[in-house]
Amino acid sequence: MHMENVNEKGSGLELSTDTILDGSRFVRACLRRPVDRTPVWFLRQAGRYMQEYRDIRKHHTLVEICKQPDLAAEVTITAAEKLGVDAAIIFADLLLPLEPMGLDFEFQAGEGPVVHHPVRTAEDVRALRTDRADELAYVAAAIQKVARHFKDQLGIIGFCGAPYTLASYMIEGGGSRNYIHTKQMMYRDTLSWRLLLDKIITVLEQYCRLQVLAGADVIQIFDSWVGSLSLSDYRDYAFEASKRLVRAVQAMGVPVIYFGVETAGLLSEMASTGADVIGLDWRQPLDEGWRAVGHGHAVQGNLDPITLFAPIEIIEQRVKEILRLANGRPGHIFNLGHGIVPTTPVENVQAVAKMVREFRMEGANLEGTNA
Ligand code: CP3
């Protein structure tokens, strides 16, 4: 096979009856189907590092943007178009489902989210409501607008927090270093812990269904803080809940991306949830992470977001290294290992998107059958 052109449409792949549009490139990769090139998008691609977002933030709070579908859709679309990515993640926040459950929160400048009356007792858990998920319909309305705008050009990602990560925000009342309150409930009042996870799943299922019906092609479940758990604690206290949510969303007919950071020791267990795609952070090489996940799953990652501050030559080295480690195997979605941080130079993010779009593997494994 002549390797110079095998990666182009219609040459090495059977695409004649199955043309790859930009949107389906991303969804196909989630399902480990062959694609003409690796799809790319960025965690936190819409945010403060972008002037257009900062301009809107001058006049609206984060929650206001989330609750006004026109604004949320505009922020989502602007970021995706400016970067030239294959997928758009809906502009929303992990914490939004807390409100219909009965917990007030706010985002305090520089401090992240603060939940006013954190969940600490059995009674607090019992008081949480699960019957008002439809109040999150504003997220679905924004997705609908984004879907109408992009049609099939881009993949549209809906998202929610994973049960463990959302529970940790509800119990700690914000970000945490040691998750003492969370783990205390987990170990000492396991019944309340399980009831809490059940209630979270009940709300998230409805929330994800709203998003899928509105046009989300894929749902990403953010278990951002799951890396705080030992493997045993993950198995005993978090795995079942994640698995239930993953399966429930898949039953809605869309692939699921299950994301976490500092998860090197948890990857194989996380893959056992059955998620289609597992997020990888940058702390281990992509091929090692993929091996731990198992090649029966797709993976997403894994550039260090802070590498976006490096000189362009170093960025390019790291991007190509990741693409080479993926080795043309179907089921790699290029992304960062965690979100873009506020002072990141936009032009470097654009440059990475371009590098991925233009990358062609020498000696690519197009069949996807070899190890
Ligand atoms: O393009 C996008 O990804 C933007 C949409 C988005 C936001 N939050 C908007 C946001 C997404 C996907 C999230 C998910 C989210 N929110 C996660 C999971 C992702 C991850 O990073 O692991 C988490 C843990 C949260 C909770 C949260 N929201 C925190 C900890 C913070 C403060 C951190 C910070 O950067 O200040 C937020 C605020 C937030 N959510 C911002 C944005 C763009 C920045 C604050 C602002 O605009 O005022």
Tab-separated table of C-alpha atoms and ligand atoms in Angstrom:
chain	number	residue	atom	x	y	z
A	1	MET	CA	0.000	0.000	0.000
A	2	HIS	CA	1.257	3.481	-0.790
A	3	MET	CA	1.250	5.186	2.522
A	4	GLU	CA	1.313	8.777	1.245
A	5	ASN	CA	-2.316	8.792	0.314
A	6	VAL	CA	-3.993	5.978	2.155
A	7	ASN	CA	-5.423	8.289	4.736
A	8	GLU	CA	-7.246	10.405	2.224
A	9	LYS	CA	-10.931	10.011	1.620
A	10	GLY	CA	-11.767	7.158	-0.644
A	11	SER	CA	-8.239	5.822	-1.053
A	12	GLY	CA	-7.411	3.561	1.845
A	13	LEU	CA	-10.845	3.380	3.387
A	14	GLU	CA	-14.179	2.118	2.187
A	15	LEU	CA	-15.914	5.456	2.212
A	16	SER	CA	-17.690	5.504	-1.109
A	17	THR	CA	-21.096	4.631	0.325
A	18	ASP	CA	-20.395	6.152	3.679
A	19	THR	CA	-18.964	9.629	3.284
A	20	ILE	CA	-17.448	11.095	6.409
A	21	LEU	CA	-18.874	14.473	7.298
A	22	ASP	CA	-17.124	16.453	9.977
A	23	GLY	CA	-19.782	15.650	12.547
A	24	SER	CA	-19.846	11.980	11.874
A	25	ARG	CA	-16.036	11.851	11.965
A	26	PHE	CA	-16.245	12.525	15.687
A	27	VAL	CA	-19.162	10.160	16.342
A	28	ARG	CA	-17.539	7.442	14.216
A	29	ALA	CA	-14.347	7.727	16.240
A	30	CYS	CA	-16.373	7.363	19.457
A	31	LEU	CA	-17.645	4.067	18.023
A	32	ARG	CA	-14.147	3.017	16.835
A	33	ARG	CA	-15.160	3.116	13.193
A	34	PRO	CA	-12.470	4.101	10.663
A	35	VAL	CA	-12.199	7.821	9.922
A	36	ASP	CA	-10.352	9.859	7.299
A	37	ARG	CA	-8.437	11.701	10.027
A	38	THR	CA	-8.365	11.978	13.796
A	39	PRO	CA	-11.151	14.205	15.122
A	40	VAL	CA	-10.188	16.971	17.539
A	41	TRP	CA	-11.892	19.187	20.116
A	42	PHE	CA	-10.787	20.744	23.409
A	43	LEU	CA	-12.014	20.443	26.981
A	44	ARG	CA	-13.221	23.909	28.051
A	45	GLN	CA	-12.912	25.168	24.485
A	46	ALA	CA	-15.354	27.992	25.284
A	47	GLY	CA	-14.117	30.052	28.190
A	48	ARG	CA	-12.166	32.941	29.567
A	49	TYR	CA	-9.065	32.426	27.400
A	50	MET	CA	-11.220	33.615	24.474
A	51	GLN	CA	-11.857	37.350	23.973
A	52	GLU	CA	-15.342	36.742	22.551
A	53	TYR	CA	-16.310	34.924	25.763
A	54	ARG	CA	-14.811	37.598	27.998
A	55	ASP	CA	-16.832	40.217	26.115
A	56	ILE	CA	-20.092	38.379	26.831
A	57	ARG	CA	-19.030	37.763	30.452
A	58	LYS	CA	-18.700	41.532	30.953
A	59	HIS	CA	-22.480	41.782	30.709
A	60	HIS	CA	-23.649	38.394	32.054
A	61	THR	CA	-22.762	35.978	34.829
A	62	LEU	CA	-21.801	32.408	34.006
A	63	VAL	CA	-25.206	31.118	35.111
A	64	GLU	CA	-27.015	33.789	33.077
A	65	ILE	CA	-25.179	32.650	29.963
A	66	CYS	CA	-26.123	29.036	30.698
A	67	LYS	CA	-29.793	29.931	31.218
A	68	GLN	CA	-30.200	32.033	28.076
A	69	PRO	CA	-30.179	29.569	25.167
A	70	ASP	CA	-29.270	32.283	22.636
A	71	LEU	CA	-26.180	33.224	24.601
A	72	ALA	CA	-25.179	29.656	25.469
A	73	ALA	CA	-25.558	28.649	21.819
A	74	GLU	CA	-23.585	31.669	20.631
A	75	VAL	CA	-20.685	30.948	23.000
A	76	THR	CA	-20.676	27.273	21.976
A	77	ILE	CA	-20.754	28.017	18.251
A	78	THR	CA	-18.206	30.850	18.324
A	79	ALA	CA	-15.604	28.726	20.103
A	80	ALA	CA	-16.041	25.711	17.818
A	81	GLU	CA	-15.870	27.814	14.650
A	82	LYS	CA	-12.925	29.870	15.789
A	83	LEU	CA	-10.891	26.758	16.562
A	84	GLY	CA	-11.889	24.614	13.581
A	85	VAL	CA	-12.724	21.562	15.693
A	86	ASP	CA	-14.870	18.526	14.915
A	87	ALA	CA	-17.174	18.775	17.920
A	88	ALA	CA	-18.924	21.456	19.955
A	89	ILE	CA	-19.568	20.909	23.670
A	90	ILE	CA	-22.650	22.714	24.868
A	91	PHE	CA	-21.909	25.698	27.083
A	92	ALA	CA	-23.289	24.772	30.511
A	93	ASP	CA	-21.824	23.827	33.878
A	94	LEU	CA	-21.501	20.661	35.878
A	95	LEU	CA	-23.278	22.226	38.845
A	96	LEU	CA	-26.540	23.212	37.096
A	97	PRO	CA	-28.483	20.089	38.221
A	98	LEU	CA	-27.919	21.078	41.873
A	99	GLU	CA	-30.479	23.850	41.635
A	100	PRO	CA	-33.531	21.703	40.761
A	101	MET	CA	-32.372	19.248	43.435
A	102	GLY	CA	-32.784	22.065	45.960
A	103	LEU	CA	-29.225	23.306	46.440
A	104	ASP	CA	-28.291	26.914	45.778
A	105	PHE	CA	-24.816	27.679	44.558
A	106	GLU	CA	-22.867	30.524	43.061
A	107	PHE	CA	-19.587	30.994	41.270
A	108	GLN	CA	-17.308	33.265	43.238
A	109	ALA	CA	-14.606	35.014	41.258
A	110	GLY	CA	-11.344	33.120	41.479
A	111	GLU	CA	-12.754	30.514	43.877
A	112	GLY	CA	-14.928	28.329	41.713
A	113	PRO	CA	-18.367	27.090	42.738
A	114	VAL	CA	-19.707	27.513	46.280
A	115	VAL	CA	-22.756	25.513	47.450
A	116	HIS	CA	-24.480	27.460	50.209
A	117	HIS	CA	-25.834	24.604	52.322
A	118	PRO	CA	-23.755	21.518	51.580
A	119	VAL	CA	-25.271	18.054	52.039
A	120	ARG	CA	-23.839	16.589	55.247
A	121	THR	CA	-26.518	14.479	56.973
A	122	ALA	CA	-28.989	11.720	56.140
A	123	GLU	CA	-31.736	14.297	56.429
A	124	ASP	CA	-30.002	16.589	53.920
A	125	VAL	CA	-29.890	13.692	51.460
A	126	ARG	CA	-33.549	12.827	52.036
A	127	ALA	CA	-34.546	16.452	51.383
A	128	LEU	CA	-33.021	16.499	47.885
A	129	ARG	CA	-35.609	16.594	45.110
A	130	THR	CA	-35.530	14.509	41.947
A	131	ASP	CA	-38.776	15.684	40.328
A	132	ARG	CA	-37.690	18.960	38.781
A	133	ALA	CA	-35.077	17.969	36.180
A	134	ASP	CA	-37.274	19.520	33.504
A	135	GLU	CA	-36.187	22.922	34.857
A	136	LEU	CA	-32.928	22.214	33.029
A	137	ALA	CA	-34.755	22.450	29.691
A	138	TYR	CA	-32.815	25.654	28.974
A	139	VAL	CA	-29.755	23.476	28.275
A	140	ALA	CA	-31.791	21.438	25.788
A	141	ALA	CA	-33.000	24.642	24.133
A	142	ALA	CA	-29.392	25.762	23.666
A	143	ILE	CA	-28.433	22.370	22.222
A	144	GLN	CA	-31.299	22.612	19.778
A	145	LYS	CA	-30.006	25.963	18.540
A	146	VAL	CA	-26.467	24.645	18.166
A	147	ALA	CA	-27.750	21.540	16.350
A	148	ARG	CA	-29.765	23.688	13.933
A	149	HIS	CA	-26.722	25.846	13.273
A	150	PHE	CA	-24.244	23.050	12.591
A	151	LYS	CA	-26.632	20.466	11.105
A	152	ASP	CA	-24.317	17.487	10.487
A	153	GLN	CA	-21.149	19.521	10.150
A	154	LEU	CA	-19.984	19.081	13.731
A	155	GLY	CA	-20.614	16.557	16.478
A	156	ILE	CA	-22.604	18.021	19.356
A	157	ILE	CA	-21.635	16.989	22.854
A	158	GLY	CA	-23.996	17.196	25.800
A	159	PHE	CA	-22.606	16.552	29.254
A	160	CYS	CA	-23.178	16.019	32.943
A	161	GLY	CA	-21.108	15.270	36.027
A	162	ALA	CA	-20.572	11.689	37.146
A	163	PRO	CA	-22.355	10.676	40.361
A	164	TYR	CA	-19.165	10.667	42.478
A	165	THR	CA	-17.917	14.041	41.270
A	166	LEU	CA	-21.308	15.708	41.606
A	167	ALA	CA	-21.818	14.176	45.063
A	168	SER	CA	-18.419	15.530	46.106
A	169	TYR	CA	-19.471	19.087	45.152
A	170	MET	CA	-22.767	18.686	46.999
A	171	ILE	CA	-21.102	17.391	50.159
A	172	GLU	CA	-17.937	19.510	50.245
A	173	GLY	CA	-19.799	22.635	49.134
A	174	GLY	CA	-17.157	23.363	46.487
A	175	GLY	CA	-13.796	22.148	45.300
A	176	SER	CA	-11.766	20.126	47.780
A	177	ARG	CA	-8.266	18.940	48.479
A	178	ASN	CA	-8.892	15.842	50.560
A	179	TYR	CA	-12.619	15.089	50.141
A	180	ILE	CA	-12.920	14.440	53.876
A	181	HIS	CA	-16.662	15.104	54.147
A	182	THR	CA	-17.392	13.109	51.013
A	183	LYS	CA	-15.387	10.101	52.090
A	184	GLN	CA	-16.763	10.345	55.604
A	185	MET	CA	-20.316	9.966	54.309
A	186	MET	CA	-19.191	7.224	51.963
A	187	TYR	CA	-17.581	5.170	54.747
A	188	ARG	CA	-19.701	6.068	57.764
A	189	ASP	CA	-23.204	6.492	56.360
A	190	THR	CA	-23.113	4.273	53.333
A	191	LEU	CA	-26.904	4.109	53.142
A	192	SER	CA	-27.168	7.890	52.749
A	193	TRP	CA	-24.260	7.824	50.295
A	194	ARG	CA	-26.093	5.286	48.143
A	195	LEU	CA	-29.355	7.193	48.369
A	196	LEU	CA	-27.518	10.349	47.317
A	197	LEU	CA	-26.009	8.628	44.277
A	198	ASP	CA	-29.430	7.170	43.398
A	199	LYS	CA	-31.002	10.603	43.503
A	200	ILE	CA	-28.231	12.103	41.409
A	201	ILE	CA	-28.628	9.354	38.809
A	202	THR	CA	-32.412	9.886	38.694
A	203	VAL	CA	-31.910	13.565	37.885
A	204	LEU	CA	-28.994	13.042	35.494
A	205	GLU	CA	-30.875	10.431	33.481
A	206	GLN	CA	-33.684	12.898	32.846
A	207	TYR	CA	-31.171	15.663	32.173
A	208	CYS	CA	-29.251	13.572	29.638
A	209	ARG	CA	-32.489	12.508	27.963
A	210	LEU	CA	-33.437	16.164	27.477
A	211	GLN	CA	-30.048	16.779	25.890
A	212	VAL	CA	-30.210	13.756	23.586
A	213	LEU	CA	-33.741	14.595	22.435
A	214	ALA	CA	-32.572	18.129	21.680
A	215	GLY	CA	-29.825	16.865	19.386
A	216	ALA	CA	-26.747	15.899	21.435
A	217	ASP	CA	-24.856	13.260	19.416
A	218	VAL	CA	-22.697	12.122	22.315
A	219	ILE	CA	-22.825	12.590	26.105
A	220	GLN	CA	-19.637	13.190	28.082
A	221	ILE	CA	-19.778	12.238	31.762
A	222	PHE	CA	-17.244	14.250	33.769
A	223	ASP	CA	-15.836	12.341	36.726
A	224	SER	CA	-13.283	15.090	37.203
A	225	TRP	CA	-12.381	14.238	40.803
A	226	VAL	CA	-12.604	10.434	40.683
A	227	GLY	CA	-8.799	10.313	40.811
A	228	SER	CA	-9.130	11.075	44.535
A	229	LEU	CA	-10.360	7.494	45.081
A	230	SER	CA	-8.308	4.350	45.594
A	231	LEU	CA	-9.169	1.495	43.283
A	232	SER	CA	-10.946	-0.319	46.135
A	233	ASP	CA	-13.009	2.727	47.033
A	234	TYR	CA	-13.852	3.327	43.392
A	235	ARG	CA	-15.078	-0.272	43.180
A	236	ASP	CA	-17.002	-0.180	46.433
A	237	TYR	CA	-18.497	3.311	46.341
A	238	ALA	CA	-18.545	4.847	42.854
A	239	PHE	CA	-18.307	2.280	40.069
A	240	GLU	CA	-21.890	0.942	40.145
A	241	ALA	CA	-23.389	4.415	40.027
A	242	SER	CA	-21.219	5.456	37.070
A	243	LYS	CA	-21.988	2.214	35.289
A	244	ARG	CA	-25.726	2.664	35.750
A	245	LEU	CA	-25.587	6.166	34.336
A	246	VAL	CA	-23.389	5.136	31.402
A	247	ARG	CA	-25.749	2.286	30.490
A	248	ALA	CA	-28.846	4.446	30.888
A	249	VAL	CA	-27.437	7.076	28.517
A	250	GLN	CA	-26.309	4.480	25.985
A	251	ALA	CA	-29.859	3.088	26.014
A	252	MET	CA	-30.920	6.529	24.719
A	253	GLY	CA	-28.972	5.702	21.561
A	254	VAL	CA	-25.825	7.811	21.907
A	255	PRO	CA	-22.186	6.969	22.697
A	256	VAL	CA	-20.773	7.977	26.094
A	257	ILE	CA	-17.383	9.518	26.860
A	258	TYR	CA	-16.350	8.879	30.469
A	259	PHE	CA	-13.737	11.382	31.607
A	260	GLY	CA	-11.526	11.717	34.673
A	261	VAL	CA	-8.051	12.926	35.639
A	262	GLU	CA	-5.286	11.247	37.641
A	263	THR	CA	-7.008	7.998	36.802
A	264	ALA	CA	-4.029	5.862	35.712
A	265	GLY	CA	-4.844	3.315	38.423
A	266	LEU	CA	-8.573	3.281	37.661
A	267	LEU	CA	-8.665	3.072	33.872
A	268	SER	CA	-9.489	-0.580	33.459
A	269	GLU	CA	-12.256	-0.346	36.068
A	270	MET	CA	-13.611	2.835	34.463
A	271	ALA	CA	-13.727	1.012	31.133
A	272	SER	CA	-15.801	-1.720	32.805
A	273	THR	CA	-18.654	0.785	33.063
A	274	GLY	CA	-19.037	0.030	29.353
A	275	ALA	CA	-18.443	3.644	28.285
A	276	ASP	CA	-17.618	3.878	24.581
A	277	VAL	CA	-14.766	6.337	25.100
A	278	ILE	CA	-12.478	6.826	28.102
A	279	GLY	CA	-10.733	10.156	28.718
A	280	LEU	CA	-6.972	9.983	29.316
A	281	ASP	CA	-4.902	12.620	31.066
A	282	TRP	CA	-1.270	13.388	30.186
A	283	ARG	CA	0.391	11.662	33.102
A	284	GLN	CA	0.982	8.488	31.129
A	285	PRO	CA	1.709	8.032	27.417
A	286	LEU	CA	-1.412	7.576	25.292
A	287	ASP	CA	-0.559	4.026	24.222
A	288	GLU	CA	-0.091	2.903	27.823
A	289	GLY	CA	-3.366	4.486	28.840
A	290	TRP	CA	-5.139	2.886	25.903
A	291	ARG	CA	-3.697	-0.511	26.792
A	292	ALA	CA	-4.972	-0.114	30.361
A	293	VAL	CA	-8.401	0.901	29.073
A	294	GLY	CA	-8.424	-1.961	26.577
A	295	HIS	CA	-8.558	-1.623	22.812
A	296	GLY	CA	-12.271	-2.476	22.807
A	297	HIS	CA	-12.883	1.146	23.852
A	298	ALA	CA	-12.070	4.424	22.152
A	299	VAL	CA	-9.913	6.967	24.016
A	300	GLN	CA	-9.834	10.744	24.145
A	301	GLY	CA	-6.752	12.796	24.991
A	302	ASN	CA	-4.162	13.482	26.097
A	303	LEU	CA	-2.123	16.684	25.680
A	304	ASP	CA	-1.191	18.528	28.882
A	305	PRO	CA	-3.242	21.767	28.695
A	306	ILE	CA	-0.206	23.684	29.959
A	307	THR	CA	1.817	22.531	26.939
A	308	LEU	CA	-0.281	25.171	25.113
A	309	PHE	CA	2.069	27.712	26.752
A	310	ALA	CA	5.182	26.129	25.165
A	311	PRO	CA	6.961	27.328	21.994
A	312	ILE	CA	5.139	26.100	18.902
A	313	GLU	CA	7.896	23.564	18.027
A	314	ILE	CA	7.486	21.840	21.363
A	315	ILE	CA	3.705	21.880	21.058
A	316	GLU	CA	4.039	20.275	17.640
A	317	GLN	CA	6.372	17.570	18.971
A	318	ARG	CA	3.920	16.661	21.699
A	319	VAL	CA	0.886	16.683	19.392
A	320	LYS	CA	2.615	14.429	16.862
A	321	GLU	CA	3.879	12.147	19.602
A	322	ILE	CA	0.301	11.572	20.760
A	323	LEU	CA	-0.949	10.973	17.218
A	324	ARG	CA	1.888	8.530	16.560
A	325	LEU	CA	1.188	6.648	19.778
A	326	ALA	CA	-2.446	6.335	18.662
A	327	ASN	CA	-0.917	4.688	15.582
A	328	GLY	CA	-3.931	5.195	13.326
A	329	ARG	CA	-5.965	2.786	15.411
A	330	PRO	CA	-9.671	3.621	15.011
A	331	GLY	CA	-11.101	5.199	18.137
A	332	HIS	CA	-8.763	8.051	19.018
A	333	ILE	CA	-10.215	11.506	19.611
A	334	PHE	CA	-7.551	14.159	20.056
A	335	ASN	CA	-8.079	16.397	23.089
A	336	LEU	CA	-6.331	17.787	26.122
A	337	GLY	CA	-5.981	15.751	29.293
A	338	HIS	CA	-7.946	18.436	31.166
A	339	GLY	CA	-9.493	21.832	30.448
A	340	ILE	CA	-7.913	24.866	28.809
A	341	VAL	CA	-6.885	27.371	31.514
A	342	PRO	CA	-7.851	31.083	31.372
A	343	THR	CA	-4.559	32.644	30.187
A	344	THR	CA	-3.922	30.165	27.334
A	345	PRO	CA	-2.960	31.813	24.009
A	346	VAL	CA	-5.883	31.195	21.620
A	347	GLU	CA	-3.569	31.019	18.605
A	348	ASN	CA	-1.832	27.985	20.109
A	349	VAL	CA	-5.143	26.179	20.509
A	350	GLN	CA	-5.979	27.007	16.889
A	351	ALA	CA	-2.537	25.778	15.842
A	352	VAL	CA	-3.052	22.449	17.597
A	353	ALA	CA	-6.429	21.957	15.890
A	354	LYS	CA	-4.710	22.607	12.551
A	355	MET	CA	-1.840	20.213	13.332
A	356	VAL	CA	-4.319	17.438	14.072
A	357	ARG	CA	-6.407	18.219	10.979
A	358	GLU	CA	-3.325	18.083	8.772
A	359	PHE	CA	-1.531	15.152	10.372
A	360	ARG	CA	-1.056	12.101	8.193
A	361	MET	CA	0.391	8.974	9.685
A	362	GLU	CA	3.263	7.329	7.866
A	363	GLY	CA	2.580	3.605	7.771
A	364	ALA	CA	-0.875	4.011	9.266
A	365	ASN	CA	-2.695	1.007	10.619
A	366	LEU	CA	-5.867	1.606	8.641
A	367	GLU	CA	-7.442	-1.775	9.140
A	368	GLY	CA	-7.417	-1.235	12.881
A	369	THR	CA	-6.974	-4.957	13.352
A	370	ASN	CA	-3.305	-5.119	14.341
A	371	ALA	CA	-2.238	-4.456	17.885
B	1	CP3	O1	-16.402	24.761	26.423
B	1	CP3	C1	-16.586	24.381	27.584
B	1	CP3	O2	-16.124	23.311	28.006
B	1	CP3	C2	-17.389	25.263	28.490
B	1	CP3	C3	-18.556	24.604	29.134
B	1	CP3	C4	-18.224	24.108	30.526
B	1	CP3	C5	-18.163	24.914	31.698
B	1	CP3	N1	-17.998	24.073	32.761
B	1	CP3	C6	-18.330	26.376	31.772
B	1	CP3	C7	-17.564	27.096	32.814
B	1	CP3	C8	-18.017	22.780	30.915
B	1	CP3	C9	-17.930	21.526	30.054
B	1	CP3	C10	-17.881	22.786	32.336
B	1	CP3	C11	-17.742	21.547	33.139
B	1	CP3	C12	-17.298	21.658	34.530
B	1	CP3	N2	-17.657	22.579	35.461
B	1	CP3	C13	-16.474	20.707	35.165
B	1	CP3	C14	-15.929	19.467	34.517
B	1	CP3	C15	-14.774	19.781	33.659
B	1	CP3	C16	-13.462	19.762	34.363
B	1	CP3	O3	-12.774	20.782	34.252
B	1	CP3	O4	-13.113	18.761	34.955
B	1	CP3	C17	-16.295	21.117	36.489
B	1	CP3	C18	-15.454	20.419	37.521
B	1	CP3	C19	-17.054	22.297	36.664
B	1	CP3	C20	-17.234	23.092	37.904
B	1	CP3	C21	-16.669	24.451	37.735
B	1	CP3	N3	-17.240	25.444	36.973
B	1	CP3	C22	-15.483	24.958	38.298
B	1	CP3	C23	-14.538	24.172	39.189
B	1	CP3	C24	-15.381	26.292	37.870
B	1	CP3	C25	-14.372	27.310	38.306
B	1	CP3	C26	-13.037	26.992	37.750
B	1	CP3	C27	-12.504	28.144	37.016
B	1	CP3	O5	-11.922	27.907	35.947
B	1	CP3	O6	-12.650	29.293	37.490
B	1	CP3	C28	-16.451	26.563	37.010
B	1	CP3	C29	-16.707	27.836	36.307
B	1	CP3	C30	-16.831	27.749	34.822
B	1	CP3	N4	-17.644	26.868	34.157
B	1	CP3	C31	-16.203	28.594	33.854
B	1	CP3	C32	-16.672	28.194	32.606
B	1	CP3	C33	-16.326	28.803	31.266
B	1	CP3	C34	-15.233	29.726	34.140
B	1	CP3	C35	-15.813	30.774	34.988
B	1	CP3	C36	-16.489	31.983	34.369
B	1	CP3	O7	-16.728	32.157	33.169
B	1	CP3	O8	-16.793	32.819	35.219
